[in-house]
Structure formats: C-alpha cells, structure tokens
Amino acid sequence: MTDLCAEDLAAIYPKPTPRVIAKARPSIDAHAKKFIEMSPFCVLATSGADGSVDASPRGGSIGFVHVAGPNQLLMPDRSGNNRIDSFKNVVEGSGFVHLLFFVPGIDETLRVGGRGTLSADPDLLAAMVEFGKPPRAVLNVAVSEVYFHCGKALMRSKLWSPDVKVQRSVMPSISQVIHDQTSLGEPEGQDAVEARYKTQL
C-alpha cells in the first residue's frame, strides 16, 4: 500500500466551492447558538504538547454547553475517569480545542474551534449546577471558527434510525471489558454499572 501525498490529494479531490469555504464563520451566529442550545452531546478534541490528539465524549442536559457570547463557550466538566487527558492538553499542550455538537434527530453537526482555558472560580461553578452537583471545573473556549457540517455522514450511518439501534446485551458491560483487558477490579454486570453511573452523573 502506497501512502498518498499532498499532490495525490489534489488530484483525487476537487477544490471546495466558495460557499463551503465561506461557511466557516469567526463567531457564533443565531443559527449556531440555537444548535448548541439544543445539543445534549458533543465530542471535545484537544492536542497535547507531544503532538498527540485526544477526543472525548461530553454530555449533559440539553444546552449543557453555555453560549456566553459570540466568541465564548463555557462547558462544565462532570464526573469521569479522572484521567483528565483533555484538560492536561489544554493547560500543557497547544490550548487549541474543537467541539463537534450533535442534536438527536438532526443529521447536520456543528463544529466550533478556538483556544481553551480552565476555571474553578467558585461563583462560576455554583452557576452551573446540574444533576444536583456543581462541575469540578469549567472549560472556557475563546471561539475563533464555527461551521456546520452537512448531514451526509450521519445519513450514511443512519445514526438516529431505530433500524440500526442494537440491544445493549450484544456487548459485555464496560466493567467486564476492562476486567478482561487488565485483570484489575471485579467485573460487574450491566445493571450494576448503570445503577452506579446514575449516582455519579
């Protein structure tokens, strides 16, 4: 297998249209704001000092990421695995972040990029209580690029279609998977995992 180079890409892919280039906006407009306010889920991508890239899922109630202004997003951090790979990248790496927002039922997605900083200001944390708990920190994104992706990828995947939804029982619980991979801890069934999750949201 031969790796492609930049010249190969130029030969394979036509140039994007002016409209595709122009859709990348420098700030959050009314359409992007509405989309973010409807979104209960996004993927956060960050880059480390060593050039590594991390992408992690983030979720909450609808509109859990707050639009604080046309160039500012505030995302509360909820309980997770405490690896904090994303946040280490923010404070030790490039500081560049990208968020990809999803809204269930809508095939288009929204990409937002900028530079991130972290805050643990008590007043800010107190203003972002969800699931009965304040966040442990808040990601503050200075937004510099915003654009909508077309719906082709989600249409191809039929992501929102009940026809492709699988039963959870086809996979072992995450606890069992990690036990099999590491031999650490005691494996739990899916019911126990979900019950524990509900106490840690």
Coordinates of N, CA and C in Angstrom, one line a residue:
M1 N 0.8 -1.2 0.0 CA 0.0 0.0 0.0 C 0.9 1.2 0.0
T2 N 0.6 2.2 -0.9 CA 1.4 3.4 -1.0 C 0.6 4.6 -0.4
D3 N 1.3 5.3 0.5 CA 0.7 6.4 1.2 C 0.6 7.6 0.2
L4 N -0.5 8.3 0.3 CA -0.8 9.4 -0.5 C 0.0 10.7 -0.1
C5 N 0.3 11.5 -1.0 CA 0.9 12.8 -0.6 C 0.0 13.9 -1.0
A6 N 0.4 15.2 -0.7 CA -0.4 16.3 -1.0 C -0.8 16.4 -2.4
E7 N 0.1 16.1 -3.3 CA -0.2 16.2 -4.7 C -1.3 15.2 -5.1
D8 N -1.2 14.0 -4.5 CA -2.2 13.0 -4.8 C -3.6 13.5 -4.3
L9 N -3.7 14.1 -3.2 CA -5.0 14.6 -2.7 C -5.6 15.6 -3.6
A10 N -4.7 16.5 -4.2 CA -5.2 17.5 -5.1 C -5.7 16.9 -6.4
A11 N -5.2 15.7 -6.7 CA -5.6 15.0 -8.0 C -6.9 14.3 -7.7
I12 N -7.1 13.8 -6.5 CA -8.3 13.0 -6.2 C -9.5 13.8 -5.9
Y13 N -9.3 14.9 -5.1 CA -10.4 15.7 -4.6 C -10.5 17.0 -5.3
P14 N -11.7 17.4 -5.8 CA -11.8 18.8 -6.4 C -11.7 19.8 -5.3
K15 N -11.4 21.0 -5.7 CA -11.4 22.1 -4.7 C -12.8 22.4 -4.2
P16 N -12.8 22.7 -2.9 CA -14.1 23.1 -2.3 C -14.7 24.3 -2.9
T17 N -16.0 24.4 -3.0 CA -16.7 25.6 -3.6 C -16.5 26.8 -2.7
P18 N -16.6 28.0 -3.3 CA -16.5 29.2 -2.4 C -17.5 29.2 -1.3
R19 N -18.7 28.6 -1.5 CA -19.7 28.5 -0.4 C -19.2 27.7 0.8
V20 N -18.5 26.6 0.5 CA -18.0 25.7 1.5 C -17.0 26.4 2.3
I21 N -16.1 27.2 1.6 CA -15.1 28.0 2.3 C -15.7 29.1 3.2
A22 N -16.7 29.8 2.6 CA -17.3 30.9 3.3 C -18.2 30.5 4.5
K23 N -18.6 29.3 4.6 CA -19.5 28.9 5.7 C -18.7 28.8 7.0
A24 N -17.4 28.8 7.0 CA -16.6 28.9 8.2 C -16.7 30.3 8.8
R25 N -17.3 30.5 9.9 CA -17.6 31.8 10.4 C -16.6 32.1 11.6
P26 N -16.3 33.4 11.9 CA -15.4 33.7 13.0 C -16.1 33.7 14.4
S27 N -17.4 33.6 14.4 CA -18.1 33.7 15.7 C -19.4 32.9 15.6
I28 N -20.1 32.8 16.8 CA -21.3 32.1 16.9 C -22.5 33.0 16.5
D29 N -23.2 32.6 15.4 CA -24.3 33.4 15.0 C -25.6 32.8 15.6
A30 N -26.7 33.3 15.2 CA -28.0 32.9 15.8 C -28.3 31.4 15.5
H31 N -27.9 30.9 14.3 CA -28.2 29.5 14.0 C -27.3 28.6 14.8
A32 N -26.0 28.9 14.9 CA -25.1 28.1 15.7 C -25.5 28.1 17.2
K33 N -25.9 29.3 17.7 CA -26.3 29.4 19.1 C -27.5 28.5 19.3
K34 N -28.5 28.5 18.4 CA -29.7 27.7 18.6 C -29.3 26.2 18.6
F35 N -28.4 25.8 17.7 CA -28.0 24.4 17.7 C -27.3 24.0 19.0
I36 N -26.4 24.8 19.5 CA -25.7 24.5 20.7 C -26.7 24.4 21.9
E37 N -27.6 25.3 21.9 CA -28.6 25.3 23.0 C -29.6 24.1 22.9
M38 N -29.6 23.4 21.7 CA -30.4 22.2 21.6 C -29.6 20.9 21.8
S39 N -28.3 21.0 21.9 CA -27.4 19.9 22.0 C -27.2 19.3 23.4
P40 N -27.4 18.0 23.5 CA -27.1 17.3 24.8 C -25.8 16.6 24.8
F41 N -25.1 16.7 23.6 CA -23.9 15.8 23.4 C -22.9 16.5 22.4
C42 N -21.6 16.4 22.8 CA -20.6 16.8 21.8 C -19.3 16.0 22.0
V43 N -18.4 16.1 21.1 CA -17.1 15.5 21.2 C -16.1 16.6 21.3
L44 N -15.2 16.5 22.4 CA -14.2 17.5 22.6 C -12.8 17.0 22.1
A45 N -12.2 17.7 21.2 CA -10.9 17.3 20.7 C -9.8 18.3 21.2
T46 N -8.7 17.8 21.7 CA -7.6 18.6 22.1 C -6.3 18.1 21.6
S47 N -5.2 18.8 21.6 CA -3.9 18.4 21.2 C -2.9 18.6 22.3
G48 N -2.0 17.6 22.5 CA -1.0 17.6 23.5 C 0.3 18.3 23.1
A49 N 1.2 18.5 24.1 CA 2.4 19.1 23.8 C 3.3 18.2 22.9
D50 N 3.1 16.9 23.0 CA 3.9 16.0 22.2 C 3.3 15.7 20.8
G51 N 2.2 16.5 20.4 CA 1.6 16.3 19.2 C 0.4 15.3 19.1
S52 N 0.2 14.6 20.3 CA -0.9 13.7 20.4 C -2.2 14.4 20.3
V53 N -3.3 13.6 20.0 CA -4.6 14.2 19.9 C -5.5 13.3 20.8
D54 N -6.4 14.0 21.5 CA -7.4 13.3 22.3 C -8.8 13.8 21.9
A55 N -9.7 12.8 21.9 CA -11.1 13.2 21.6 C -11.9 12.4 22.6
S56 N -12.8 13.2 23.3 CA -13.6 12.5 24.3 C -15.1 13.0 24.3
P57 N -16.0 12.1 24.6 CA -17.4 12.5 24.6 C -17.8 13.3 25.8
R58 N -18.7 14.3 25.6 CA -19.2 15.1 26.7 C -20.7 15.3 26.6
G59 N -21.4 15.1 27.7 CA -22.8 15.2 27.6 C -23.4 15.8 28.8
G60 N -24.7 16.2 28.7 CA -25.4 16.8 29.8 C -26.9 17.0 29.4
S61 N -27.5 17.8 30.2 CA -28.9 18.2 29.8 C -28.8 19.0 28.5
I62 N -29.9 19.1 27.8 CA -30.0 19.9 26.6 C -29.4 21.3 26.9
G63 N -28.5 21.8 26.0 CA -27.9 23.1 26.2 C -26.9 23.1 27.4
F64 N -26.2 22.0 27.7 CA -25.3 22.0 28.8 C -24.1 22.8 28.6
V65 N -23.7 23.0 27.3 CA -22.6 24.0 27.0 C -23.3 25.3 26.8
H66 N -22.8 26.3 27.5 CA -23.4 27.6 27.6 C -22.7 28.6 26.6
V67 N -23.6 29.3 25.8 CA -23.1 30.3 24.9 C -23.0 31.6 25.7
A68 N -21.8 32.0 26.1 CA -21.7 33.2 26.9 C -21.5 34.5 26.1
G69 N -21.3 34.3 24.8 CA -21.2 35.4 23.9 C -20.8 34.9 22.5
P70 N -20.8 35.7 21.5 CA -20.5 35.3 20.1 C -19.1 34.6 20.0
N71 N -18.2 34.8 20.9 CA -16.9 34.2 20.8 C -16.5 33.6 22.2
Q72 N -17.5 33.1 22.9 CA -17.2 32.4 24.2 C -18.2 31.3 24.5
L73 N -17.6 30.1 24.8 CA -18.4 29.0 25.2 C -17.9 28.6 26.6
L74 N -18.8 28.1 27.4 CA -18.5 27.6 28.8 C -19.0 26.2 28.9
M75 N -18.1 25.2 29.1 CA -18.5 23.8 29.2 C -18.2 23.3 30.6
P76 N -19.2 22.9 31.4 CA -18.9 22.4 32.7 C -18.3 20.9 32.6
D77 N -17.4 20.6 33.5 CA -16.8 19.3 33.5 C -17.5 18.4 34.6
R78 N -18.0 17.3 34.1 CA -18.7 16.4 35.1 C -17.8 15.2 35.4
S79 N -18.3 14.4 36.3 CA -17.6 13.2 36.8 C -17.2 12.3 35.7
G80 N -16.0 11.9 35.7 CA -15.5 10.9 34.7 C -14.5 10.0 35.3
N81 N -13.5 9.6 34.4 CA -12.5 8.6 34.9 C -11.3 9.2 35.6
N82 N -11.2 10.5 35.6 CA -10.1 11.3 36.3 C -8.8 11.2 35.5
R83 N -8.8 10.7 34.3 CA -7.6 10.8 33.5 C -7.3 12.2 33.1
I84 N -8.3 13.0 32.9 CA -8.2 14.4 32.5 C -7.2 14.6 31.4
D85 N -7.2 13.7 30.4 CA -6.4 13.9 29.2 C -6.7 15.2 28.5
S86 N -8.0 15.5 28.3 CA -8.3 16.7 27.6 C -7.8 17.9 28.3
F87 N -8.0 18.0 29.6 CA -7.6 19.2 30.3 C -6.1 19.3 30.5
K88 N -5.4 18.2 30.6 CA -3.9 18.3 30.5 C -3.5 18.9 29.2
N89 N -4.1 18.5 28.1 CA -3.8 19.1 26.8 C -4.0 20.5 26.8
V90 N -5.1 21.0 27.4 CA -5.5 22.4 27.4 C -4.4 23.2 28.1
V91 N -4.0 22.7 29.3 CA -3.0 23.5 30.1 C -1.6 23.3 29.7
E92 N -1.3 22.1 29.2 CA 0.1 21.8 28.9 C 0.4 21.8 27.4
G93 N -0.6 21.6 26.5 CA -0.4 21.5 25.1 C -0.6 22.8 24.4
S94 N -1.2 22.6 23.2 CA -1.4 23.8 22.3 C -2.5 24.8 22.8
G95 N -3.4 24.2 23.6 CA -4.5 25.0 24.0 C -5.7 25.1 23.0
F96 N -5.4 24.6 21.8 CA -6.4 24.6 20.8 C -7.5 23.5 21.1
V97 N -8.7 23.8 20.9 CA -9.8 22.8 21.1 C -10.8 22.9 20.0
H98 N -11.4 21.8 19.7 CA -12.5 21.7 18.8 C -13.7 20.9 19.4
L99 N -14.9 21.4 19.2 CA -16.0 20.7 19.7 C -16.9 20.4 18.5
L100 N -17.5 19.2 18.5 CA -18.4 18.7 17.5 C -19.7 18.4 18.1
F101 N -20.7 19.3 17.9 CA -22.0 19.2 18.5 C -23.0 18.3 17.7
F102 N -23.8 17.5 18.4 CA -24.8 16.7 17.9 C -26.2 17.0 18.5
V103 N -27.2 17.0 17.7 CA -28.6 17.2 18.2 C -29.4 16.0 17.7
P104 N -29.9 15.1 18.6 CA -30.6 13.9 18.2 C -31.7 14.3 17.2
G105 N -31.8 13.5 16.1 CA -32.8 13.8 15.1 C -32.4 14.7 13.9
I106 N -31.3 15.4 14.1 CA -30.8 16.3 13.1 C -29.5 15.7 12.5
D107 N -29.4 15.6 11.2 CA -28.2 14.9 10.6 C -27.0 15.9 10.5
E108 N -27.2 17.2 10.5 CA -26.1 18.1 10.4 C -25.5 18.2 11.8
T109 N -24.2 18.5 11.8 CA -23.4 18.7 13.1 C -22.8 20.1 13.0
L110 N -22.4 20.5 14.2 CA -21.7 21.9 14.3 C -20.4 21.8 14.9
R111 N -19.4 22.3 14.2 CA -18.0 22.3 14.7 C -17.6 23.7 15.2
V112 N -17.0 23.7 16.3 CA -16.6 25.0 16.9 C -15.2 24.9 17.4
G113 N -14.3 25.8 17.0 CA -12.9 25.7 17.3 C -12.4 27.0 18.0
G114 N -11.4 26.9 18.8 CA -10.8 28.0 19.4 C -9.7 27.6 20.4
R115 N -9.4 28.5 21.4 CA -8.5 28.2 22.4 C -9.2 28.1 23.7
G116 N -8.7 27.1 24.5 CA -9.4 26.8 25.8 C -8.5 27.2 27.0
T117 N -9.2 27.6 28.0 CA -8.6 27.8 29.3 C -9.5 27.1 30.3
L118 N -9.0 26.9 31.5 CA -9.8 26.3 32.6 C -10.0 27.2 33.8
S119 N -11.2 27.1 34.4 CA -11.5 27.9 35.6 C -12.2 27.0 36.6
A120 N -11.8 27.3 37.9 CA -12.5 26.7 39.0 C -13.0 27.8 39.9
D121 N -13.4 28.9 39.3 CA -14.0 30.0 40.1 C -15.2 29.6 40.8
P122 N -15.3 29.7 42.1 CA -16.5 29.2 42.9 C -17.8 29.8 42.4
D123 N -17.9 31.0 42.0 CA -19.1 31.6 41.5 C -19.6 31.0 40.2
L124 N -18.6 30.7 39.3 CA -18.9 30.1 38.1 C -19.4 28.7 38.3
L125 N -18.7 27.9 39.1 CA -19.1 26.6 39.4 C -20.5 26.5 40.0
A126 N -20.8 27.4 40.9 CA -22.1 27.5 41.5 C -23.2 27.8 40.5
A127 N -22.9 28.5 39.5 CA -23.9 28.9 38.5 C -24.2 27.8 37.5
M128 N -23.4 26.7 37.5 CA -23.5 25.6 36.6 C -23.8 24.3 37.2
V129 N -24.6 24.3 38.3 CA -25.0 23.1 38.9 C -26.0 22.3 38.0
E130 N -25.7 21.0 37.9 CA -26.5 20.1 37.1 C -26.5 18.7 37.8
F131 N -27.6 18.0 37.7 CA -27.7 16.7 38.4 C -27.4 16.9 39.9
G132 N -27.7 18.1 40.4 CA -27.6 18.3 41.8 C -26.1 18.6 42.3
K133 N -25.2 18.8 41.3 CA -23.8 18.9 41.7 C -23.2 20.1 40.8
P134 N -22.3 20.8 41.4 CA -21.5 21.8 40.6 C -20.5 21.0 39.8
P135 N -20.0 21.6 38.7 CA -18.9 20.9 38.0 C -17.6 21.1 38.8
R136 N -16.6 20.3 38.5 CA -15.3 20.4 39.1 C -14.5 21.5 38.5
A137 N -14.7 21.8 37.2 CA -14.0 22.8 36.5 C -14.9 23.2 35.3
V138 N -14.5 24.3 34.7 CA -15.3 24.8 33.5 C -14.3 25.1 32.4
L139 N -14.5 24.6 31.2 CA -13.7 24.9 30.1 C -14.2 26.1 29.4
N140 N -13.4 27.1 29.3 CA -13.7 28.4 28.7 C -13.1 28.4 27.3
V141 N -13.9 28.5 26.3 CA -13.4 28.4 24.9 C -13.6 29.8 24.3
A142 N -12.4 30.4 23.9 CA -12.4 31.6 23.1 C -12.6 31.2 21.6
V143 N -13.8 31.3 21.1 CA -14.2 30.8 19.8 C -13.6 31.6 18.7
S144 N -13.0 30.9 17.7 CA -12.4 31.6 16.5 C -13.0 31.1 15.2
E145 N -13.6 29.9 15.2 CA -14.1 29.3 14.0 C -15.4 28.5 14.3
V146 N -16.4 28.7 13.5 CA -17.7 28.0 13.7 C -18.2 27.6 12.3
Y147 N -18.6 26.3 12.1 CA -19.2 26.0 10.9 C -20.0 24.7 11.0
F148 N -21.1 24.6 10.2 CA -21.9 23.4 10.1 C -21.4 22.4 9.1
H149 N -21.4 21.1 9.5 CA -21.1 20.0 8.6 C -22.4 19.6 8.0
C150 N -22.4 19.2 6.7 CA -23.5 18.6 6.1 C -23.9 17.3 6.8
G151 N -25.1 16.8 6.5 CA -25.6 15.6 7.1 C -25.3 14.3 6.5
K152 N -24.4 14.3 5.5 CA -24.1 13.0 4.8 C -23.6 11.9 5.7
A153 N -22.6 12.2 6.6 CA -22.0 11.2 7.4 C -23.1 10.5 8.3
L154 N -23.9 11.3 8.9 CA -25.0 10.8 9.8 C -26.1 10.1 9.0
M155 N -26.3 10.6 7.7 CA -27.3 9.9 6.9 C -26.8 8.5 6.4
R156 N -25.5 8.5 6.1 CA -24.9 7.2 5.7 C -24.9 6.2 6.9
S157 N -24.7 6.7 8.1 CA -24.6 5.8 9.2 C -26.0 5.5 9.8
K158 N -27.0 6.3 9.4 CA -28.4 6.1 9.9 C -28.4 6.2 11.4
L159 N -27.5 7.1 11.9 CA -27.3 7.2 13.4 C -28.6 7.3 14.2
W160 N -29.5 8.1 13.7 CA -30.8 8.3 14.5 C -31.9 7.3 14.2
S161 N -31.6 6.4 13.3 CA -32.7 5.5 12.9 C -32.8 4.3 13.9
P162 N -34.0 4.0 14.3 CA -34.2 2.8 15.2 C -33.8 1.5 14.5
D163 N -33.7 1.5 13.2 CA -33.3 0.3 12.5 C -31.9 -0.2 12.8
V164 N -31.0 0.8 13.2 CA -29.6 0.4 13.4 C -29.3 0.3 14.9
K165 N -30.3 0.6 15.8 CA -30.1 0.5 17.2 C -29.9 -0.9 17.6
V166 N -28.9 -1.2 18.4 CA -28.6 -2.6 18.8 C -29.0 -2.7 20.3
Q167 N -29.2 -3.9 20.7 CA -29.5 -4.2 22.1 C -28.2 -4.2 22.9
R168 N -28.3 -3.5 24.1 CA -27.0 -3.4 24.9 C -26.4 -4.8 25.2
S169 N -27.2 -5.8 25.2 CA -26.8 -7.1 25.6 C -25.8 -7.8 24.6
V170 N -25.7 -7.2 23.4 CA -24.7 -7.8 22.5 C -23.3 -7.6 22.9
M171 N -23.0 -6.6 23.8 CA -21.7 -6.4 24.3 C -21.7 -6.6 25.8
P172 N -20.5 -7.1 26.3 CA -20.4 -7.2 27.8 C -20.4 -5.8 28.4
S173 N -20.6 -5.7 29.7 CA -20.5 -4.4 30.3 C -19.1 -3.9 30.2
I174 N -19.0 -2.5 30.4 CA -17.7 -1.9 30.3 C -16.8 -2.4 31.4
S175 N -17.4 -2.7 32.6 CA -16.7 -3.3 33.7 C -16.1 -4.6 33.3
Q176 N -16.9 -5.5 32.7 CA -16.4 -6.8 32.3 C -15.3 -6.6 31.2
V177 N -15.4 -5.7 30.3 CA -14.4 -5.5 29.2 C -13.1 -5.1 29.9
I178 N -13.1 -4.1 30.8 CA -11.9 -3.6 31.4 C -11.3 -4.7 32.2
H179 N -12.1 -5.5 32.9 CA -11.6 -6.6 33.7 C -10.8 -7.6 32.8
D180 N -11.5 -7.9 31.6 CA -10.9 -8.9 30.7 C -9.5 -8.3 30.1
Q181 N -9.5 -7.0 30.0 CA -8.3 -6.4 29.4 C -7.2 -6.2 30.4
T182 N -7.5 -6.0 31.7 CA -6.5 -5.6 32.6 C -6.4 -6.6 33.8
S183 N -7.4 -7.4 34.0 CA -7.4 -8.3 35.2 C -7.5 -7.6 36.5
L184 N -7.9 -6.3 36.4 CA -8.0 -5.4 37.6 C -9.4 -5.3 38.0
G185 N -9.7 -5.2 39.3 CA -11.1 -5.0 39.8 C -11.9 -6.2 39.6
E186 N -13.2 -6.0 40.1 CA -14.1 -7.1 40.0 C -15.1 -6.8 38.9
P187 N -15.4 -7.7 38.0 CA -16.3 -7.4 36.9 C -17.8 -7.2 37.4
E188 N -18.5 -6.3 36.9 CA -19.9 -6.0 37.2 C -20.7 -6.3 36.0
G189 N -22.0 -6.7 36.2 CA -22.9 -6.8 35.1 C -23.4 -5.4 34.7
Q190 N -24.1 -5.3 33.6 CA -24.6 -4.1 33.0 C -25.5 -3.3 34.0
D191 N -26.4 -4.1 34.6 CA -27.4 -3.4 35.6 C -26.6 -2.7 36.7
A192 N -25.6 -3.4 37.2 CA -24.8 -2.7 38.3 C -24.1 -1.5 37.8
V193 N -23.5 -1.6 36.6 CA -22.8 -0.5 36.0 C -23.7 0.7 35.9
E194 N -24.9 0.5 35.3 CA -25.9 1.6 35.1 C -26.4 2.2 36.4
A195 N -26.6 1.3 37.4 CA -27.0 1.8 38.7 C -25.9 2.7 39.3
R196 N -24.7 2.3 39.2 CA -23.6 3.1 39.7 C -23.4 4.4 38.9
Y197 N -23.6 4.4 37.6 CA -23.5 5.6 36.8 C -24.5 6.6 37.3
K198 N -25.7 6.2 37.6 CA -26.8 7.1 38.0 C -26.4 7.9 39.3
T199 N -25.6 7.3 40.1 CA -25.2 8.0 41.3 C -24.0 8.9 41.1
Q200 N -23.4 8.9 39.9 CA -22.2 9.6 39.6 C -22.3 10.7 38.5
L201 N -23.5 10.9 38.0 CA -23.7 11.9 37.0 C -23.2 13.3 37.4

